[in-house]
Amino acid sequence: MRPREVKIVEVGPRDGLQNEAQVTLADRIALVDALSGTGLRHIEAGSFVSPKWVPQMAEADQLFAQITRRSGVRYAALTPNLRGFDAAQAAGVDEVAVFGAASEAFSQKNINCSVAESLARFEPVMVAAEEAGLKVRGYVSCVLGCPYEGAVAPAKVAEVAHALYAMGCYEISLGDTIGVGTADRAVAMVEAVAARVPLSALALHFHDTYGQALANVLACLELGVSTIDSAVAGLGGCPYAAGASGNLATEDLVYLLNGLGIRHGVDLEALVQAGNAISQRLGRPNGAKVARALSGRGTAQQA
Ligand code: HMG
Ligand code: MG
């Protein structure tokens, strides 16, 4: 059944900017601060990963030290291993995320180990997080296709999602990393995962490569999924998934939810301004259709 309220997890400063060569620490801080003024309550602000692998996310400790923390907003970060977790904890993150994959080849390219090795590497992170009282989110990448292996079986997605949930992740974000999924396949995948992980613990993370993200969200909302990841201005891509375009744009998601009468707490006008600012900084049009429509009209009217 369609939820009455949706939690939006804003991943623009991380999943969006991790792919941008020109972005500075100041730009990243400005984006996080603009987003925290929109009513968004969960912002993935950065990653504590190797700067050799993803230089765009370097200096995450500086980012967390310099953002203006707003009460009621959870600031999260990716932590692939214990080293990343320790740095994230020292920086004062509110929660962390580990990230695995439903595809062996993608796991190797993204985090340089097999799926099983990645799960073993997350165990000490879970232990340390529990000791520190920090919640851990788990990602599964390539849930609807892999850039290297092609089709991915829903049963494999369910297996990895269950493993993350069983080790203590409170929420499992199912990522269509390369944005190839369509609505029926997304529903079948979510149904397979929901047979092993409670639906209330599932989040969806669509990239919009083929323009299907919003259709996939709508189909999965009907199943009762109530947590959706998105990125302001449709920022994004993945350094290890060639051809993956941006995430579902938060502005487009908000417009859909407004039309459905589903609560989310985000001010669309403030969001459009935040997206326009970072798009201008990156020297490209805002990737959110809703932002372009509203900006063209001169005012950002609510749907
Ligand atoms: P590795 O090379 O196998 O590990 O990398 P290592 O332990 O041998 O370390 C290599 C070097 O990195 C060493 O430095 C370590 O000290 C350093 P060196 O001795 O060569 O000077 N190092 C670190 N530095 C900072 N922070 C750390 C850290 N750990 C090691 N935490 C590793 C393994 C996981 C570290 C590496 O592969 C990595 O950082 N990968 C990052 C991948 C990434 O961020 N990908 C993008 C995010 S995932 C995504 O976008 C998908 C998602 O959005 C969902 C979806 O769309 O579906 C989540
Ligand atoms: Mg992603």
Short mmCIF file of C-alpha atoms and ligand atoms in Angstrom, two decimals:
data_model
loop_
_atom_site.label_atom_id
_atom_site.label_comp_id
_atom_site.label_asym_id
_atom_site.label_seq_id
_atom_site.Cartn_x
_atom_site.Cartn_y
_atom_site.Cartn_z
CA MET A 1 0.00 0.00 0.00
CA ARG A 2 1.22 3.48 -0.87
CA PRO A 3 2.86 5.20 2.14
CA ARG A 4 1.47 8.47 3.56
CA GLU A 5 4.96 9.77 4.26
CA VAL A 6 8.30 9.22 2.52
CA LYS A 7 11.78 9.72 3.93
CA ILE A 8 14.02 11.26 1.28
CA VAL A 9 17.71 10.43 1.59
CA GLU A 10 19.61 13.17 -0.23
CA VAL A 11 22.76 11.75 -1.78
CA GLY A 12 23.78 14.66 -4.03
CA PRO A 13 26.84 15.80 -2.06
CA ARG A 14 28.18 12.23 -2.11
CA ASP A 15 26.81 10.22 -5.02
CA GLY A 16 26.46 13.36 -7.11
CA LEU A 17 29.74 15.11 -6.49
CA GLN A 18 31.92 11.97 -6.28
CA ASN A 19 31.96 12.08 -10.08
CA GLU A 20 32.78 15.74 -10.59
CA ALA A 21 36.35 16.70 -11.41
CA GLN A 22 35.94 20.43 -10.88
CA VAL A 23 34.30 20.53 -7.49
CA THR A 24 36.08 22.11 -4.52
CA LEU A 25 35.72 21.50 -0.81
CA ALA A 26 34.01 24.90 -0.53
CA ASP A 27 31.46 23.86 -3.19
CA ARG A 28 30.73 20.66 -1.32
CA ILE A 29 30.26 22.49 1.97
CA ALA A 30 28.02 25.10 0.32
CA LEU A 31 25.85 22.38 -1.20
CA VAL A 32 25.42 20.52 2.11
CA ASP A 33 24.50 23.77 3.88
CA ALA A 34 22.03 24.77 1.16
CA LEU A 35 20.38 21.35 1.34
CA SER A 36 20.08 21.40 5.12
CA GLY A 37 17.98 24.55 4.74
CA THR A 38 15.38 22.85 2.54
CA GLY A 39 13.73 20.60 5.11
CA LEU A 40 15.69 17.51 4.06
CA ARG A 41 16.41 15.51 7.20
CA HIS A 42 18.93 12.99 5.91
CA ILE A 43 21.92 14.17 3.89
CA GLU A 44 24.74 11.89 2.76
CA ALA A 45 27.46 14.49 2.89
CA GLY A 46 30.60 12.60 1.90
CA SER A 47 32.73 9.46 1.94
CA PHE A 48 35.66 8.34 4.06
CA VAL A 49 37.21 6.33 1.24
CA SER A 50 40.68 6.22 -0.24
CA PRO A 51 41.44 9.58 -1.91
CA LYS A 52 43.47 7.64 -4.47
CA TRP A 53 40.32 5.85 -5.54
CA VAL A 54 37.87 8.77 -5.33
CA PRO A 55 39.77 12.06 -5.04
CA GLN A 56 36.55 14.08 -5.28
CA MET A 57 35.56 12.90 -1.80
CA ALA A 58 38.91 13.75 -0.14
CA GLU A 59 39.00 15.87 3.02
CA ALA A 60 35.69 14.59 4.33
CA ASP A 61 36.93 15.40 7.83
CA GLN A 62 37.27 19.05 6.79
CA LEU A 63 33.82 18.98 5.25
CA PHE A 64 32.25 17.71 8.46
CA ALA A 65 34.21 20.26 10.49
CA GLN A 66 33.07 23.18 8.36
CA ILE A 67 29.42 22.52 7.55
CA THR A 68 26.83 24.30 9.66
CA ARG A 69 25.07 21.53 11.54
CA ARG A 70 21.32 21.99 11.74
CA SER A 71 19.37 20.22 14.44
CA GLY A 72 17.00 17.62 13.08
CA VAL A 73 19.28 16.83 10.12
CA ARG A 74 21.26 13.59 10.05
CA TYR A 75 24.60 13.93 8.27
CA ALA A 76 25.84 10.59 6.95
CA ALA A 77 28.96 9.30 5.18
CA LEU A 78 30.14 6.19 3.37
CA THR A 79 32.73 4.10 5.21
CA PRO A 80 34.11 1.09 3.30
CA ASN A 81 36.27 -0.24 6.13
CA LEU A 82 37.29 0.29 9.74
CA ARG A 83 39.77 2.98 8.81
CA GLY A 84 36.99 4.94 7.15
CA PHE A 85 34.70 4.34 10.09
CA ASP A 86 37.26 5.62 12.62
CA ALA A 87 37.79 8.78 10.57
CA ALA A 88 34.04 9.28 10.20
CA GLN A 89 33.46 8.86 13.91
CA ALA A 90 36.26 11.33 14.71
CA ALA A 91 34.64 13.79 12.30
CA GLY A 92 31.33 13.54 14.15
CA VAL A 93 29.09 11.93 11.53
CA ASP A 94 25.58 11.04 12.65
CA GLU A 95 25.55 7.71 10.85
CA VAL A 96 27.61 5.73 8.38
CA ALA A 97 26.96 3.49 5.39
CA VAL A 98 28.74 0.41 4.12
CA PHE A 99 28.40 -0.45 0.47
CA GLY A 100 28.35 -3.86 -1.12
CA ALA A 101 27.18 -5.14 -4.48
CA ALA A 102 25.04 -7.88 -5.96
CA SER A 103 27.67 -8.35 -8.68
CA GLU A 104 31.15 -9.82 -8.17
CA ALA A 105 32.73 -7.83 -10.98
CA PHE A 106 31.36 -4.52 -9.70
CA SER A 107 32.51 -5.32 -6.17
CA GLN A 108 36.05 -5.86 -7.46
CA LYS A 109 36.09 -2.63 -9.46
CA ASN A 110 34.45 -0.53 -6.77
CA ILE A 111 36.03 -1.73 -3.55
CA ASN A 112 38.72 -4.12 -4.76
CA CYS A 113 37.39 -7.29 -3.16
CA SER A 114 34.79 -10.02 -3.66
CA VAL A 115 31.25 -9.72 -2.32
CA ALA A 116 32.02 -12.21 0.46
CA GLU A 117 35.25 -10.37 1.36
CA SER A 118 33.35 -7.08 1.46
CA LEU A 119 30.81 -8.48 3.90
CA ALA A 120 33.66 -9.75 6.10
CA ARG A 121 35.29 -6.30 5.93
CA PHE A 122 32.05 -4.69 7.10
CA GLU A 123 31.84 -6.85 10.24
CA PRO A 124 34.38 -4.82 12.27
CA VAL A 125 32.65 -1.64 11.10
CA MET A 126 29.37 -2.98 12.50
CA VAL A 127 31.02 -3.84 15.82
CA ALA A 128 32.70 -0.42 16.10
CA ALA A 129 29.47 1.35 15.12
CA GLU A 130 27.51 -0.50 17.75
CA GLU A 131 30.07 0.43 20.39
CA ALA A 132 29.91 4.04 19.25
CA GLY A 133 26.10 4.02 19.14
CA LEU A 134 26.04 4.92 15.43
CA LYS A 135 23.52 3.49 13.01
CA VAL A 136 24.76 1.82 9.82
CA ARG A 137 23.00 1.89 6.46
CA GLY A 138 23.83 -0.81 3.92
CA TYR A 139 23.91 -0.33 0.17
CA VAL A 140 23.56 -3.02 -2.44
CA SER A 141 24.74 -1.83 -5.86
CA CYS A 142 23.80 -3.23 -9.27
CA VAL A 143 20.42 -4.55 -8.16
CA LEU A 144 18.95 -4.33 -11.68
CA GLY A 145 22.05 -4.80 -13.79
CA CYS A 146 25.82 -4.60 -13.74
CA PRO A 147 28.05 -2.70 -16.19
CA TYR A 148 30.39 -5.70 -16.35
CA GLU A 149 28.17 -8.76 -15.82
CA GLY A 150 24.85 -7.64 -17.32
CA ALA A 151 21.76 -9.19 -15.73
CA VAL A 152 21.72 -9.63 -11.95
CA ALA A 153 19.40 -12.22 -10.35
CA PRO A 154 16.90 -10.87 -7.80
CA ALA A 155 17.85 -13.84 -5.58
CA LYS A 156 21.44 -12.58 -5.44
CA VAL A 157 20.23 -9.09 -4.48
CA ALA A 158 18.08 -10.62 -1.76
CA GLU A 159 21.01 -12.66 -0.47
CA VAL A 160 23.34 -9.66 -0.13
CA ALA A 161 20.58 -7.43 1.28
CA HIS A 162 19.75 -10.09 3.86
CA ALA A 163 23.41 -10.47 4.82
CA LEU A 164 23.71 -6.72 5.43
CA TYR A 165 20.47 -6.64 7.41
CA ALA A 166 21.49 -9.69 9.45
CA MET A 167 24.81 -8.06 10.39
CA GLY A 168 22.93 -5.05 11.78
CA CYS A 169 22.31 -2.51 9.02
CA TYR A 170 19.06 -0.76 9.97
CA GLU A 171 18.23 0.12 6.38
CA ILE A 172 19.18 -1.45 3.06
CA SER A 173 19.35 0.82 0.04
CA LEU A 174 18.87 -1.07 -3.21
CA GLY A 175 20.84 0.68 -5.93
CA ASP A 176 20.16 0.54 -9.64
CA THR A 177 23.68 1.85 -10.10
CA ILE A 178 23.55 2.07 -13.89
CA GLY A 179 19.89 3.01 -14.17
CA VAL A 180 18.81 0.22 -16.50
CA GLY A 181 15.78 -1.01 -14.55
CA THR A 182 12.16 -0.69 -15.58
CA ALA A 183 9.10 -0.72 -13.33
CA ASP A 184 8.10 -4.39 -13.51
CA ARG A 185 11.66 -5.57 -12.93
CA ALA A 186 12.09 -3.13 -10.05
CA VAL A 187 8.91 -4.46 -8.43
CA ALA A 188 9.99 -8.09 -8.91
CA MET A 189 13.39 -7.31 -7.38
CA VAL A 190 11.85 -5.52 -4.37
CA GLU A 191 9.42 -8.40 -3.86
CA ALA A 192 12.31 -10.88 -3.87
CA VAL A 193 14.23 -8.82 -1.31
CA ALA A 194 11.14 -8.18 0.84
CA ALA A 195 10.77 -11.95 1.25
CA ARG A 196 14.03 -11.83 3.28
CA VAL A 197 14.25 -8.28 4.68
CA PRO A 198 11.30 -6.32 6.15
CA LEU A 199 9.89 -3.90 3.59
CA SER A 200 10.06 -1.11 6.19
CA ALA A 201 13.87 -1.49 6.20
CA LEU A 202 14.22 -1.09 2.42
CA ALA A 203 15.18 2.05 0.53
CA LEU A 204 15.39 2.53 -3.22
CA HIS A 205 18.20 4.25 -5.07
CA PHE A 206 17.59 4.76 -8.77
CA HIS A 207 19.87 6.32 -11.32
CA ASP A 208 18.02 7.91 -14.23
CA THR A 209 20.19 6.80 -17.16
CA TYR A 210 17.21 5.63 -19.23
CA GLY A 211 14.70 8.08 -17.74
CA GLN A 212 12.95 5.33 -15.74
CA ALA A 213 13.74 6.38 -12.18
CA LEU A 214 10.47 8.13 -11.41
CA ALA A 215 8.38 5.35 -12.97
CA ASN A 216 10.30 2.82 -10.89
CA VAL A 217 9.73 4.85 -7.73
CA LEU A 218 6.00 5.09 -8.37
CA ALA A 219 5.71 1.35 -8.99
CA CYS A 220 7.61 0.56 -5.79
CA LEU A 221 5.71 3.12 -3.69
CA GLU A 222 2.63 1.04 -4.47
CA LEU A 223 4.35 -1.88 -2.71
CA GLY A 224 4.74 0.29 0.40
CA VAL A 225 8.42 1.26 0.14
CA SER A 226 8.76 4.55 2.04
CA THR A 227 12.43 5.56 1.80
CA ILE A 228 13.80 6.92 -1.46
CA ASP A 229 17.32 8.15 -2.27
CA SER A 230 17.73 11.03 -4.69
CA ALA A 231 20.19 13.77 -5.60
CA VAL A 232 19.43 17.45 -6.01
CA ALA A 233 19.63 18.60 -9.64
CA GLY A 234 19.92 14.95 -10.67
CA LEU A 235 23.63 15.08 -9.89
CA GLY A 236 25.56 11.90 -10.14
CA GLY A 237 27.01 8.91 -11.75
CA CYS A 238 29.41 6.39 -10.36
CA PRO A 239 33.17 6.37 -10.97
CA TYR A 240 33.04 2.57 -11.38
CA ALA A 241 29.96 2.39 -13.61
CA ALA A 242 30.77 3.94 -16.96
CA GLY A 243 27.72 5.46 -18.59
CA ALA A 244 25.73 5.70 -15.37
CA SER A 245 24.06 9.07 -15.45
CA GLY A 246 22.69 11.04 -12.56
CA ASN A 247 20.55 9.93 -9.71
CA LEU A 248 16.84 10.49 -9.64
CA ALA A 249 16.54 14.27 -9.11
CA THR A 250 15.21 15.22 -5.68
CA GLU A 251 13.15 18.06 -7.21
CA ASP A 252 11.40 15.59 -9.53
CA LEU A 253 10.78 13.19 -6.64
CA VAL A 254 9.33 15.98 -4.49
CA TYR A 255 7.01 17.05 -7.31
CA LEU A 256 5.78 13.47 -7.72
CA LEU A 257 5.18 13.13 -3.97
CA ASN A 258 3.37 16.47 -3.86
CA GLY A 259 1.08 15.29 -6.63
CA LEU A 260 0.36 12.06 -4.75
CA GLY A 261 -0.29 13.90 -1.48
CA ILE A 262 2.57 12.03 0.23
CA ARG A 263 4.30 14.00 3.01
CA HIS A 264 8.08 14.55 2.83
CA GLY A 265 8.84 17.85 4.58
CA VAL A 266 10.92 19.44 1.81
CA ASP A 267 10.48 23.00 0.53
CA LEU A 268 10.57 22.67 -3.26
CA GLU A 269 11.50 26.31 -3.86
CA ALA A 270 14.53 26.14 -1.56
CA LEU A 271 15.52 22.85 -3.15
CA VAL A 272 15.38 24.31 -6.66
CA GLN A 273 17.61 27.17 -5.51
CA ALA A 274 20.15 24.74 -4.02
CA GLY A 275 20.15 22.71 -7.24
CA ASN A 276 20.47 25.76 -9.45
CA ALA A 277 23.43 27.01 -7.41
CA ILE A 278 25.45 23.81 -7.71
CA SER A 279 24.50 23.38 -11.39
CA GLN A 280 25.71 26.91 -12.09
CA ARG A 281 28.92 26.16 -10.24
CA LEU A 282 29.41 23.04 -12.37
CA GLY A 283 28.62 25.03 -15.50
CA ARG A 284 25.68 22.99 -16.71
CA PRO A 285 21.88 23.14 -16.77
CA ASN A 286 20.04 21.81 -13.73
CA GLY A 287 19.41 18.10 -14.40
CA ALA A 288 16.00 18.16 -12.70
CA LYS A 289 13.13 18.69 -15.11
CA VAL A 290 11.01 20.19 -12.35
CA ALA A 291 13.76 22.68 -11.52
CA ARG A 292 14.05 23.73 -15.15
CA ALA A 293 10.29 24.14 -15.46
CA LEU A 294 9.97 26.16 -12.27
CA SER A 295 13.06 28.27 -12.88
CA GLY A 296 11.81 29.07 -16.38
CA ARG A 297 8.61 30.38 -14.90
CA GLY A 298 10.54 32.73 -12.66
CA THR A 299 9.11 31.33 -9.44
CA ALA A 300 9.25 27.89 -7.92
CA GLN A 301 5.59 27.13 -7.34
CA GLN A 302 4.52 24.08 -5.39
CA ALA A 303 2.62 21.46 -7.34
P1 HMG B 1 42.38 -1.17 -1.48
O1 HMG B 1 43.39 -0.58 -2.35
O2 HMG B 1 41.94 -2.56 -1.77
O3 HMG B 1 42.69 -1.14 0.07
O4 HMG B 1 41.11 -0.21 -1.47
P2 HMG B 1 43.97 -1.00 0.90
O5 HMG B 1 43.57 -1.33 2.30
O6 HMG B 1 45.09 -1.78 0.26
O7 HMG B 1 44.35 0.56 0.85
C1 HMG B 1 44.87 1.20 -0.29
C2 HMG B 1 45.25 2.62 0.07
O8 HMG B 1 44.08 3.35 0.48
C3 HMG B 1 46.21 2.70 1.23
O9 HMG B 1 46.99 3.87 1.07
C4 HMG B 1 45.30 2.88 2.42
O10 HMG B 1 45.94 3.51 3.50
C5 HMG B 1 44.23 3.77 1.84
P3 HMG B 1 48.51 3.79 0.53
O11 HMG B 1 49.20 2.88 1.49
O12 HMG B 1 48.43 3.19 -0.87
O13 HMG B 1 48.98 5.21 0.55
N1 HMG B 1 42.92 3.61 2.48
C6 HMG B 1 42.16 4.63 2.86
N2 HMG B 1 42.33 5.97 2.82
C7 HMG B 1 41.33 6.74 3.31
N3 HMG B 1 40.19 6.24 3.83
C8 HMG B 1 39.99 4.91 3.89
C9 HMG B 1 40.99 4.06 3.39
N4 HMG B 1 41.09 2.72 3.30
C10 HMG B 1 42.28 2.46 2.74
N5 HMG B 1 38.84 4.44 4.38
C11 HMG B 1 39.05 0.68 -0.61
C12 HMG B 1 39.92 -0.55 -0.78
C13 HMG B 1 37.67 0.24 -0.19
C14 HMG B 1 39.67 1.58 0.45
C15 HMG B 1 38.99 1.44 -1.96
O14 HMG B 1 38.62 0.54 -2.95
C16 HMG B 1 38.05 2.60 -1.94
O15 HMG B 1 38.24 3.58 -1.22
N6 HMG B 1 36.99 2.54 -2.76
C17 HMG B 1 36.01 3.63 -2.81
C18 HMG B 1 34.98 3.29 -3.78
C19 HMG B 1 33.91 4.35 -3.80
O16 HMG B 1 33.86 5.28 -3.01
N7 HMG B 1 33.00 4.17 -4.78
C20 HMG B 1 31.88 5.07 -4.96
C21 HMG B 1 30.81 4.85 -3.94
S1 HMG B 1 29.78 3.42 -4.21
C22 HMG B 1 28.51 3.99 -5.24
O17 HMG B 1 28.57 5.07 -5.75
C23 HMG B 1 27.27 3.16 -5.40
C24 HMG B 1 26.11 3.63 -4.53
O18 HMG B 1 25.78 4.98 -4.80
C25 HMG B 1 24.90 2.75 -4.75
C26 HMG B 1 24.44 2.67 -6.18
O19 HMG B 1 24.43 3.63 -6.92
O20 HMG B 1 24.02 1.57 -6.54
C27 HMG B 1 26.47 3.54 -3.03
MG MG B 2 24.48 5.67 -6.60
#
